[in-house]
PDB file of C-alpha atoms in Angstrom:
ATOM      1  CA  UNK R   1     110.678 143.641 126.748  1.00  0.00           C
ATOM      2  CA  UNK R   2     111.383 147.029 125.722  1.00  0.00           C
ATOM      3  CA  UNK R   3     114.048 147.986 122.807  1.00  0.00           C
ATOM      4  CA  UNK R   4     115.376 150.957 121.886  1.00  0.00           C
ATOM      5  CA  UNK R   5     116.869 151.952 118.010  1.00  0.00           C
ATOM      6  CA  UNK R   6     120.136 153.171 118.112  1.00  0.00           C
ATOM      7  CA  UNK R   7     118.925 156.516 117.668  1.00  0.00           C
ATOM      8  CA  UNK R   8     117.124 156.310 120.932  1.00  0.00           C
ATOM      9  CA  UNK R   9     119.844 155.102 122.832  1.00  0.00           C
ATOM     10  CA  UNK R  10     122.351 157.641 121.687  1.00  0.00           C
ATOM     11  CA  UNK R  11     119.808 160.388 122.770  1.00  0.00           C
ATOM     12  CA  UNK R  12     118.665 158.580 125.617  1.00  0.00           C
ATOM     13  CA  UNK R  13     122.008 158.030 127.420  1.00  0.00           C
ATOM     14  CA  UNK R  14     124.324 160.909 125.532  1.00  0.00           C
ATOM     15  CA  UNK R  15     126.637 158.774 123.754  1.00  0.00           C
ATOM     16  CA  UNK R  16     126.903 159.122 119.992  1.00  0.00           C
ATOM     17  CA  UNK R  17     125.179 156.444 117.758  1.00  0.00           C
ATOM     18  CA  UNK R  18     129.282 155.853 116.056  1.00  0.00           C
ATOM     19  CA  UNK R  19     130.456 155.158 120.024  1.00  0.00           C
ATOM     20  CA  UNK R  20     127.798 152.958 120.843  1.00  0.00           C
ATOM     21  CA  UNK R  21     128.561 150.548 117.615  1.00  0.00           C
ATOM     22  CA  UNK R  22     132.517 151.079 118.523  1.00  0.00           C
ATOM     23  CA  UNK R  23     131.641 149.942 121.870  1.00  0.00           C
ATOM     24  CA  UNK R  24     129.479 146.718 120.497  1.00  0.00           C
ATOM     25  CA  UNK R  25     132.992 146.348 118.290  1.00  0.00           C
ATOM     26  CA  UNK R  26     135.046 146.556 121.568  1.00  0.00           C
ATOM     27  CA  UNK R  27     132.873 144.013 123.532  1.00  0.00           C
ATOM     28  CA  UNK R  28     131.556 146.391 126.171  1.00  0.00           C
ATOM     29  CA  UNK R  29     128.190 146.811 125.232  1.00  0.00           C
ATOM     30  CA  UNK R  30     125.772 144.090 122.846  1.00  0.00           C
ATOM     31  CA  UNK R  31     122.824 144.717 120.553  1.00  0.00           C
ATOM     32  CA  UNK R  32     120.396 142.383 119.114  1.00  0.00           C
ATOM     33  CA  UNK R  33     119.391 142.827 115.314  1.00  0.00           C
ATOM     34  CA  UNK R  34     115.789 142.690 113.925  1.00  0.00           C
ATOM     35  CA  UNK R  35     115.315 140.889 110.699  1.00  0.00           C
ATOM     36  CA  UNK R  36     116.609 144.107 108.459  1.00  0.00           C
ATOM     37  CA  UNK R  37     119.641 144.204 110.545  1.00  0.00           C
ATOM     38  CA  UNK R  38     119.376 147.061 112.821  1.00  0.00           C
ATOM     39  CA  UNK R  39     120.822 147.041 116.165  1.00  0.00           C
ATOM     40  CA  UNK R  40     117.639 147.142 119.037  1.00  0.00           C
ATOM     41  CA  UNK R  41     119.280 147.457 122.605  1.00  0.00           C
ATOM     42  CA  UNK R  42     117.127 146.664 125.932  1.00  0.00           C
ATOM     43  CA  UNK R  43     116.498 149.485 128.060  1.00  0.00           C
ATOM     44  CA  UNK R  44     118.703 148.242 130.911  1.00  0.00           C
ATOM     45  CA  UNK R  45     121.621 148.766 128.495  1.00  0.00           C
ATOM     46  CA  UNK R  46     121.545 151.849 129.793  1.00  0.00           C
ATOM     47  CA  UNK R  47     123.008 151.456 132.832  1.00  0.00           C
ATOM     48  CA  UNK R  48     125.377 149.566 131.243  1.00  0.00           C
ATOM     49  CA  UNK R  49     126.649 152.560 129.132  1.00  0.00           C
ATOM     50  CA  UNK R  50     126.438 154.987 132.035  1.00  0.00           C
ATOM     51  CA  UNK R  51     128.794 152.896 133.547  1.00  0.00           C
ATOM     52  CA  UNK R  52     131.475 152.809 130.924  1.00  0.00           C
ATOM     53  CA  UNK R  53     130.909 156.716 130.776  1.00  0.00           C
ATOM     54  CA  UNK R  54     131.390 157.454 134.315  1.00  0.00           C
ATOM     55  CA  UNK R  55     134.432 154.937 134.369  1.00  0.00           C
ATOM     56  CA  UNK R  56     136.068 156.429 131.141  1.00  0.00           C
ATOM     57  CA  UNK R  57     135.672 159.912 132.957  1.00  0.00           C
ATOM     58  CA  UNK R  58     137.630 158.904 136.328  1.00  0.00           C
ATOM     59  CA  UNK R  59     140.756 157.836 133.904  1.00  0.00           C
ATOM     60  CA  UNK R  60     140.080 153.927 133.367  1.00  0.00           C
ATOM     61  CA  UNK R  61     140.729 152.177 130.055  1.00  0.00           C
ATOM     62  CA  UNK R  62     138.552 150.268 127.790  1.00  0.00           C
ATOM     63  CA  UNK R  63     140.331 147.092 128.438  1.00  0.00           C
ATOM     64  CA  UNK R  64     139.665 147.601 131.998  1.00  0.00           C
ATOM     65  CA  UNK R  65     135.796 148.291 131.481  1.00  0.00           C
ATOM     66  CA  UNK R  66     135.745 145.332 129.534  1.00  0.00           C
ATOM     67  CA  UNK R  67     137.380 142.940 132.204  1.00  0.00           C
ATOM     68  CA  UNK R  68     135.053 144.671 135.075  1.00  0.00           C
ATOM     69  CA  UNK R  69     132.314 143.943 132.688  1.00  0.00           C
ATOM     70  CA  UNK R  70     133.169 140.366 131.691  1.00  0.00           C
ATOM     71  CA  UNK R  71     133.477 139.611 135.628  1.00  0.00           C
ATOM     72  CA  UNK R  72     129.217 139.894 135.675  1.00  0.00           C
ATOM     73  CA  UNK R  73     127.481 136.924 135.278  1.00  0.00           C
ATOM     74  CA  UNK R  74     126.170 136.684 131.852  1.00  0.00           C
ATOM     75  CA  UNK R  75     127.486 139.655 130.901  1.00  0.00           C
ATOM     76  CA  UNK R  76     124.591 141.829 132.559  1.00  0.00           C
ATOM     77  CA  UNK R  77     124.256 145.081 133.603  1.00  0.00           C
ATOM     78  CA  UNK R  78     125.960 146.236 136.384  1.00  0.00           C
ATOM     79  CA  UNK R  79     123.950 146.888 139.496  1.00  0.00           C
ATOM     80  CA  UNK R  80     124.513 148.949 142.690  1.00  0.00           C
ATOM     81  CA  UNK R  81     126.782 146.120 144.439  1.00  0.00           C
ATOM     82  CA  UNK R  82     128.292 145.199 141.261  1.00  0.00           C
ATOM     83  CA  UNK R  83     129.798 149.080 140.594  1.00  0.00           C
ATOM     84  CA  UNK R  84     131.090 148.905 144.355  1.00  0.00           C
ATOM     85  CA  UNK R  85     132.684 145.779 143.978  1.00  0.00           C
ATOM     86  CA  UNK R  86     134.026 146.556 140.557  1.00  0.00           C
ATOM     87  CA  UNK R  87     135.202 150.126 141.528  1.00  0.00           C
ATOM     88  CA  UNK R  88     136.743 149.265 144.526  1.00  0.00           C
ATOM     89  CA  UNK R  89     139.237 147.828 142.020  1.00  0.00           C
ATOM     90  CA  UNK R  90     140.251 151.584 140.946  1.00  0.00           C
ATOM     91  CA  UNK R  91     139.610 153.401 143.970  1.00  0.00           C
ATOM     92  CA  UNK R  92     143.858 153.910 145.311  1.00  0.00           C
ATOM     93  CA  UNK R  93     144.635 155.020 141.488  1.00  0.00           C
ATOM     94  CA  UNK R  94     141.343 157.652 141.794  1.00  0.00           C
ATOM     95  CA  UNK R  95     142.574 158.807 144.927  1.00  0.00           C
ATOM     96  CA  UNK R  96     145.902 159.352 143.372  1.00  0.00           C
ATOM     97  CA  UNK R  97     144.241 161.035 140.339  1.00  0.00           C
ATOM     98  CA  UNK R  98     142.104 163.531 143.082  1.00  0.00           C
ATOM     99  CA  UNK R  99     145.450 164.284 145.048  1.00  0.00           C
ATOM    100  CA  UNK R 100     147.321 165.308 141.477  1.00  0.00           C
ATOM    101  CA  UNK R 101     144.460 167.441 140.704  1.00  0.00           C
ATOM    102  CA  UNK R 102     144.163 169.160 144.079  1.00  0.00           C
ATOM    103  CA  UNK R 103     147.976 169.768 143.851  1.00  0.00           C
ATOM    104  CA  UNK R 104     147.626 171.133 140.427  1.00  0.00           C
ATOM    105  CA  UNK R 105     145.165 173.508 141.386  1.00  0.00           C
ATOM    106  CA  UNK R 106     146.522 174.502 144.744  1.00  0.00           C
ATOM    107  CA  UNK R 107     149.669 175.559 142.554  1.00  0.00           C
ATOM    108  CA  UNK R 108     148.535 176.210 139.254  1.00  0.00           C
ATOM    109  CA  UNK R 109     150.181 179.980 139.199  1.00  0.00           C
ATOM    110  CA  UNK R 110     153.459 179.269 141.032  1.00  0.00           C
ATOM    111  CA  UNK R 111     155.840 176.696 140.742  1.00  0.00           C
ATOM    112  CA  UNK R 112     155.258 173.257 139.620  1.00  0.00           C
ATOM    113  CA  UNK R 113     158.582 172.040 139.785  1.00  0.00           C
ATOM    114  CA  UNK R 114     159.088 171.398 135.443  1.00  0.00           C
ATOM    115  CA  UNK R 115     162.537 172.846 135.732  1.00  0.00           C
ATOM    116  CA  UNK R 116     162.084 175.877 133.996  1.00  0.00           C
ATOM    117  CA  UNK R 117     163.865 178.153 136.513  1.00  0.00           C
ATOM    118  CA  UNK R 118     162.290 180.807 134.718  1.00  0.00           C
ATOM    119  CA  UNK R 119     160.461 182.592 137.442  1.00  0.00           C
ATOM    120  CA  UNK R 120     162.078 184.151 140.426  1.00  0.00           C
ATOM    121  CA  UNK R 121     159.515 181.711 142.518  1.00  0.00           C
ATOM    122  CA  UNK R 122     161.181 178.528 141.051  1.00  0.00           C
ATOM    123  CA  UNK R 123     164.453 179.629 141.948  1.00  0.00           C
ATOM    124  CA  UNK R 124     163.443 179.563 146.017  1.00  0.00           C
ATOM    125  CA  UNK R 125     161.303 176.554 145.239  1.00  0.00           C
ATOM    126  CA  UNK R 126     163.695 174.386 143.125  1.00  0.00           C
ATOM    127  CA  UNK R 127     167.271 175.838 143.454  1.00  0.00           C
ATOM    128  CA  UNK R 128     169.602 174.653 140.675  1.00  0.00           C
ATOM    129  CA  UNK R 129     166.549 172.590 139.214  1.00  0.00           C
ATOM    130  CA  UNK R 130     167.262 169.970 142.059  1.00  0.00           C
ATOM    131  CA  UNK R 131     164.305 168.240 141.435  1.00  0.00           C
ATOM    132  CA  UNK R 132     165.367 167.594 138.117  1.00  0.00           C
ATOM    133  CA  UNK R 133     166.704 164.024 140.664  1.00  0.00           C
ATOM    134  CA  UNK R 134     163.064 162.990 141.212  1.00  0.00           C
ATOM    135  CA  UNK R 135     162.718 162.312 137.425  1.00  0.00           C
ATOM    136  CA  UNK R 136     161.325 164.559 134.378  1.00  0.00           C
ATOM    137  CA  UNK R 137     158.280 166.456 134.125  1.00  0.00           C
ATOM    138  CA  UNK R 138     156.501 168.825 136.848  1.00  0.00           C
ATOM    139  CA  UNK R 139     157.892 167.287 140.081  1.00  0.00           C
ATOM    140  CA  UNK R 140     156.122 169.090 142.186  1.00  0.00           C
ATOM    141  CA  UNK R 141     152.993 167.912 140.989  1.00  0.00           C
ATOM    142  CA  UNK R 142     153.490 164.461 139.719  1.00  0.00           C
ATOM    143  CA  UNK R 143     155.829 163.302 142.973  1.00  0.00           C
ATOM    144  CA  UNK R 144     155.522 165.967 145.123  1.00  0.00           C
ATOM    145  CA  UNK R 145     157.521 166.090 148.485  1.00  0.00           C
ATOM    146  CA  UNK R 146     156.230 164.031 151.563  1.00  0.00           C
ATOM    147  CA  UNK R 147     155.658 166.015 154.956  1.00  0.00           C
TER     148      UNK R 147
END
């Protein structure tokens, strides 16, 4: 079976050499050691990694990489069926991430309902700061009205 050094894995699948051992630390990710102590990973380990990259970049924690992770039999690498399954998990809170992000950029350079009343726009938008009643924080992005 092939290894890879550390060094080849961090090239190999982007992620520094100082993440991969914080990831070995964190349980996510496990390296055998030769004789001299050096960590030698298996080339399938790469998938592994991709995953946690690709599920860090869509918002999800480490501690819920790790349970996704510790749901595979023998702690193996995640396979096609496997990162359906296991994303399926996160899929409503994605959507909910995409909608934000549309929102924000759909208003980006008007009013975003923070409460500043400071443009003429916010004052038609959110008279008298009355979504100030939805909670703090830019309303009109974070619970923005329903139709």
């Amino acid at each position: 079976m092939e290894t890879l050094t550390i060094g080849e894995m961090a090239a190999r699948s982007g992620v520094a050499p100082s993440a991969l051992r914080y990831y070995e630390r964190e349980g996510l990710l496990h390296a055998a050691r030769t004789g001299g102590n050096q960590r030698r990973y298996e080339r399938a380990d790469l998938r592994r990694i991709a995953f946690i990259k690709i599920a860090q970049q869509v918002g999800v924690s480490l501690e819920e990489i790790r349970e996704a992770l510790a749901e595979l039999p023998e702690n193996r690498t995640p396979t096609k069926a496997d990162w359906s399954r296991l994303s399926s998990h996160w899929r409503h809170r994605l959507d909910e991430r995409i909608a934000m992000m549309e929102r924000l950029r759909d208003q980006l350079t008007g009013c975003i309902g923070c409460g500043c009343l400071s443009l003429q726009r916010c004052n038609l938008i959110n008279p008298r700061d009355r979504l100030a009643t939805r909670g703090t924080g830019p309303q009109m992005i974070l619970n923005p009205p329903r139709d």
